[in-house]
Amino acid sequence: MNIIMENKDYKELVEDMIKNKIKVDLLLTDPPYGVSRNHQLGFSNMGRAGMDYGEWDYGFDQREWIKVCSPLVREGGSIIIFNDWKNMTDIVEELTMNGFEIKDLLRWEKSNPMPRNVKSRYVMDIEVAVWAVKGKKRWVFNKPEEIPYLRPIFNSGLVLGKKRIHPTQKPTAILEEIIKIHTNEGDLVFDPFFGSGSTAQACKSLGRRFIGSEIDEKYFKKAVKQIW
């Protein structure tokens, strides 16, 4: 099964893919949330005095990358984007402008959320992802036959310890669940910001093809080592 991982800016990879007329069945990604700050911002920083994920997270444009990557998704293909809920308005608007129809909001419910400011705030125990479909063609949705309906909830703990190689790493288990629902075996999954490589690992385990980019050489090397 083809697993292609590139250490480059996503724009370079997208340009190459367009030249080679590559279309993807699912774009599944966890782009920078743009929440890093070097000073207190109260509500938008969850009460912390500062939060620094890295230079890649500062001032990230939530709209530009969607416009750049949208042509790669085939008609009837899906796009699933994890992000801070406060960015969802921009993301939904940009998806709609680029020919996507918004379907649902997925929720990752964390069994071991990080407790912060427990005497004055709720503990944030979820992250969300928007699911949208390109164009009007029928999309893939593999609901298990043994259940009457699927709720958009995915349960897993945070990745901790030596397995955690990226500050915003998603558990492979929930990515596998999502990929099984939204793709078929042999389909091509694209992640322009693969970070720890969890999406690539999930594709490898499930018999899906994968192509993706990670601009940070440190994370790229760790991701490749972890998968191979």
Coordinates of C-alpha atoms in Angstrom, one line a residue:
M1 CA 0.0 0.0 0.0
N2 CA 1.4 3.4 -1.0
I3 CA 2.3 5.7 1.9
I4 CA 4.0 8.9 0.7
M5 CA 5.3 11.4 3.3
E6 CA 7.0 14.6 2.2
N7 CA 9.1 17.0 4.2
K8 CA 8.0 20.2 2.5
D9 CA 5.4 23.0 2.6
Y10 CA 2.0 21.8 1.7
K11 CA 1.7 24.3 -1.2
E12 CA 4.7 22.6 -2.9
L13 CA 3.1 19.2 -2.5
V14 CA -0.3 20.4 -3.7
E15 CA 1.3 21.9 -6.8
D16 CA 3.0 18.6 -7.6
M17 CA -0.3 16.7 -7.1
I18 CA -2.2 19.0 -9.4
K19 CA 0.5 18.7 -12.1
N20 CA 0.1 14.9 -11.8
K21 CA -3.7 15.1 -11.8
I22 CA -4.0 13.4 -8.5
K23 CA -7.4 13.5 -6.8
V24 CA -8.1 12.4 -3.2
D25 CA -11.0 10.6 -1.7
L26 CA -10.6 12.1 1.8
L27 CA -8.7 15.1 3.1
L28 CA -8.3 14.5 6.8
T29 CA -6.2 16.9 8.7
D30 CA -5.4 18.7 11.9
P31 CA -3.9 22.1 10.7
P32 CA -2.4 24.6 13.1
Y33 CA -5.1 26.2 15.2
G34 CA -3.4 29.5 15.5
V35 CA -3.9 29.6 19.3
S36 CA -0.2 30.1 20.3
R37 CA 0.3 33.3 22.3
N38 CA 3.2 34.8 24.2
H39 CA 0.9 36.8 26.5
Q40 CA -2.3 36.4 28.4
L41 CA -5.5 36.5 26.4
G42 CA -7.9 35.1 28.9
F43 CA -10.9 33.4 27.2
S44 CA -9.2 32.7 23.9
N45 CA -6.2 31.2 25.7
M46 CA -8.2 29.2 28.2
G47 CA -6.9 31.2 31.1
R48 CA -3.2 30.4 30.6
A49 CA -0.5 32.9 30.8
G50 CA 0.9 31.8 27.5
M51 CA 0.8 28.9 25.1
D52 CA 3.5 28.2 22.6
Y53 CA 3.1 25.2 20.3
G54 CA 5.8 26.5 17.9
E55 CA 6.4 29.1 15.2
W56 CA 4.1 27.1 12.8
D57 CA 1.1 27.9 14.9
Y58 CA 1.4 31.7 15.1
G59 CA -0.9 33.7 12.8
F60 CA -1.9 30.7 10.8
D61 CA -4.4 31.5 8.0
Q62 CA -7.4 29.2 8.4
R63 CA -8.8 30.1 5.0
E64 CA -5.9 30.1 2.6
W65 CA -4.9 26.4 2.9
I66 CA -8.5 25.3 2.2
K67 CA -8.6 27.3 -1.0
V68 CA -5.2 25.9 -2.1
C69 CA -6.1 22.3 -1.3
S70 CA -9.8 22.2 -2.4
P71 CA -9.0 21.3 -6.1
L72 CA -7.5 18.0 -5.0
V73 CA -10.7 16.6 -3.5
R74 CA -12.7 14.6 -6.0
E75 CA -16.4 15.2 -6.6
G76 CA -18.2 13.3 -3.8
G77 CA -15.0 13.2 -1.8
S78 CA -14.9 14.3 1.9
I79 CA -12.9 16.8 3.9
I80 CA -12.6 16.5 7.7
I81 CA -10.8 19.3 9.6
F82 CA -10.0 19.3 13.3
N83 CA -9.7 22.7 14.8
D84 CA -10.4 25.1 17.6
W85 CA -14.2 25.6 17.7
K86 CA -13.6 29.4 17.6
N87 CA -12.1 29.0 14.1
M88 CA -15.1 27.1 12.7
T89 CA -16.9 30.1 11.3
D90 CA -14.0 30.9 9.0
I91 CA -13.5 27.3 8.0
V92 CA -17.2 26.6 7.2
E93 CA -17.4 29.8 5.2
E94 CA -14.3 29.0 3.2
L95 CA -15.4 25.4 2.6
T96 CA -18.7 26.6 1.3
M97 CA -17.0 29.1 -1.0
N98 CA -14.9 26.3 -2.5
G99 CA -17.8 24.0 -3.4
F100 CA -18.2 21.9 -0.3
E101 CA -21.5 21.1 1.5
I102 CA -21.2 21.0 5.2
K103 CA -22.6 17.7 6.6
D104 CA -21.8 17.3 10.3
L105 CA -19.6 18.3 13.3
L106 CA -17.6 15.5 14.8
R107 CA -16.5 15.4 18.4
W108 CA -13.5 13.8 20.0
E109 CA -14.3 13.2 23.6
K110 CA -11.1 12.9 25.7
S111 CA -11.1 10.4 28.6
N112 CA -8.1 12.1 30.2
P113 CA -8.4 15.9 29.5
M114 CA -5.8 18.2 30.9
P115 CA -7.3 19.9 34.0
R116 CA -6.8 23.6 34.1
N117 CA -8.4 26.4 36.3
V118 CA -10.7 23.8 37.7
K119 CA -12.1 26.2 40.3
S120 CA -13.2 28.8 37.8
R121 CA -13.6 27.0 34.4
Y122 CA -15.1 23.9 32.9
V123 CA -12.4 21.4 31.9
M124 CA -12.3 21.4 28.1
D125 CA -12.7 17.7 27.3
I126 CA -13.5 17.7 23.5
E127 CA -12.1 18.8 20.2
V128 CA -14.2 19.2 17.1
A129 CA -13.9 18.5 13.4
V130 CA -16.1 19.7 10.6
W131 CA -17.1 17.2 7.9
A132 CA -18.0 18.5 4.4
V133 CA -18.5 16.9 1.0
K134 CA -17.3 18.2 -2.4
G135 CA -20.0 18.8 -5.0
K136 CA -23.3 16.9 -5.3
K137 CA -22.1 13.3 -6.0
R138 CA -22.8 10.5 -3.5
W139 CA -20.2 10.3 -0.7
V140 CA -18.8 7.3 1.2
F141 CA -20.4 6.7 4.6
N142 CA -19.8 3.2 6.0
K143 CA -22.2 2.8 8.8
P144 CA -21.9 -0.6 10.6
E145 CA -24.9 -2.8 9.8
E146 CA -25.3 -3.9 13.4
I147 CA -26.2 -0.4 14.7
P148 CA -29.2 1.7 13.8
Y149 CA -27.3 5.0 13.5
L150 CA -24.0 6.6 14.1
R151 CA -23.4 9.4 16.5
P152 CA -20.5 11.8 15.6
I153 CA -18.6 11.0 18.8
F154 CA -15.2 9.4 19.0
N155 CA -13.8 8.5 22.4
S156 CA -10.1 8.2 23.3
G157 CA -7.5 9.5 25.7
L158 CA -4.8 12.0 24.9
V159 CA -1.5 10.5 23.6
L160 CA 1.0 10.6 26.4
G161 CA 4.5 9.4 27.2
K162 CA 7.0 8.3 24.6
K163 CA 4.3 7.8 22.0
R164 CA 3.6 11.5 22.0
I165 CA 5.9 13.2 19.4
H166 CA 3.9 16.3 18.6
P167 CA 2.1 18.7 20.9
T168 CA -1.3 18.4 19.1
Q169 CA -1.1 14.7 18.3
K170 CA -4.3 12.9 17.7
P171 CA -4.8 9.2 18.8
T172 CA -4.4 6.8 15.9
A173 CA -7.5 4.9 17.1
I174 CA -10.0 7.8 16.4
L175 CA -8.4 8.5 13.1
E176 CA -8.9 4.8 12.1
E177 CA -12.5 5.0 13.1
I178 CA -13.1 8.1 11.0
I179 CA -11.2 6.7 8.0
K180 CA -13.2 3.4 8.1
I181 CA -16.4 5.4 8.0
H182 CA -15.5 7.9 5.2
T183 CA -13.3 5.8 2.9
N184 CA -13.1 2.3 1.3
E185 CA -10.1 0.1 1.1
G186 CA -7.6 1.4 -1.4
D187 CA -8.9 5.0 -1.3
L188 CA -6.4 7.9 -1.2
V189 CA -6.2 10.0 2.0
F190 CA -4.4 13.4 2.0
D191 CA -3.1 15.3 5.0
P192 CA -1.2 18.5 4.3
F193 CA -0.1 18.9 7.9
F194 CA 0.6 15.4 9.1
G195 CA 2.6 16.3 12.2
S196 CA 3.1 13.1 14.1
G197 CA 2.0 11.0 11.2
S198 CA -1.0 9.5 13.0
T199 CA -3.1 9.7 9.8
A200 CA -0.5 7.9 7.8
Q201 CA -0.2 5.2 10.4
A202 CA -4.0 4.8 10.4
C203 CA -4.0 4.5 6.6
K204 CA -1.2 1.9 6.7
S205 CA -3.2 -0.2 9.2
L206 CA -6.4 0.0 7.2
G207 CA -5.1 -0.6 3.7
R208 CA -5.7 3.0 2.5
R209 CA -3.2 4.9 0.4
F210 CA -1.8 8.1 2.0
I211 CA 0.0 11.2 0.8
G212 CA 0.9 14.1 3.0
S213 CA 3.4 16.8 3.9
E214 CA 5.0 18.1 7.1
I215 CA 7.1 21.3 6.9
D216 CA 8.9 20.8 10.3
E217 CA 11.9 18.5 9.7
K218 CA 12.0 17.4 13.4
Y219 CA 8.5 16.2 13.4
F220 CA 8.8 14.7 9.9
K221 CA 11.8 12.5 10.9
K222 CA 10.0 11.4 14.1
A223 CA 6.9 10.5 12.2
V224 CA 8.7 8.5 9.6
K225 CA 10.6 6.6 12.2
Q226 CA 7.5 5.8 14.2
I227 CA 5.6 4.5 11.1
W228 CA 8.5 2.5 9.5

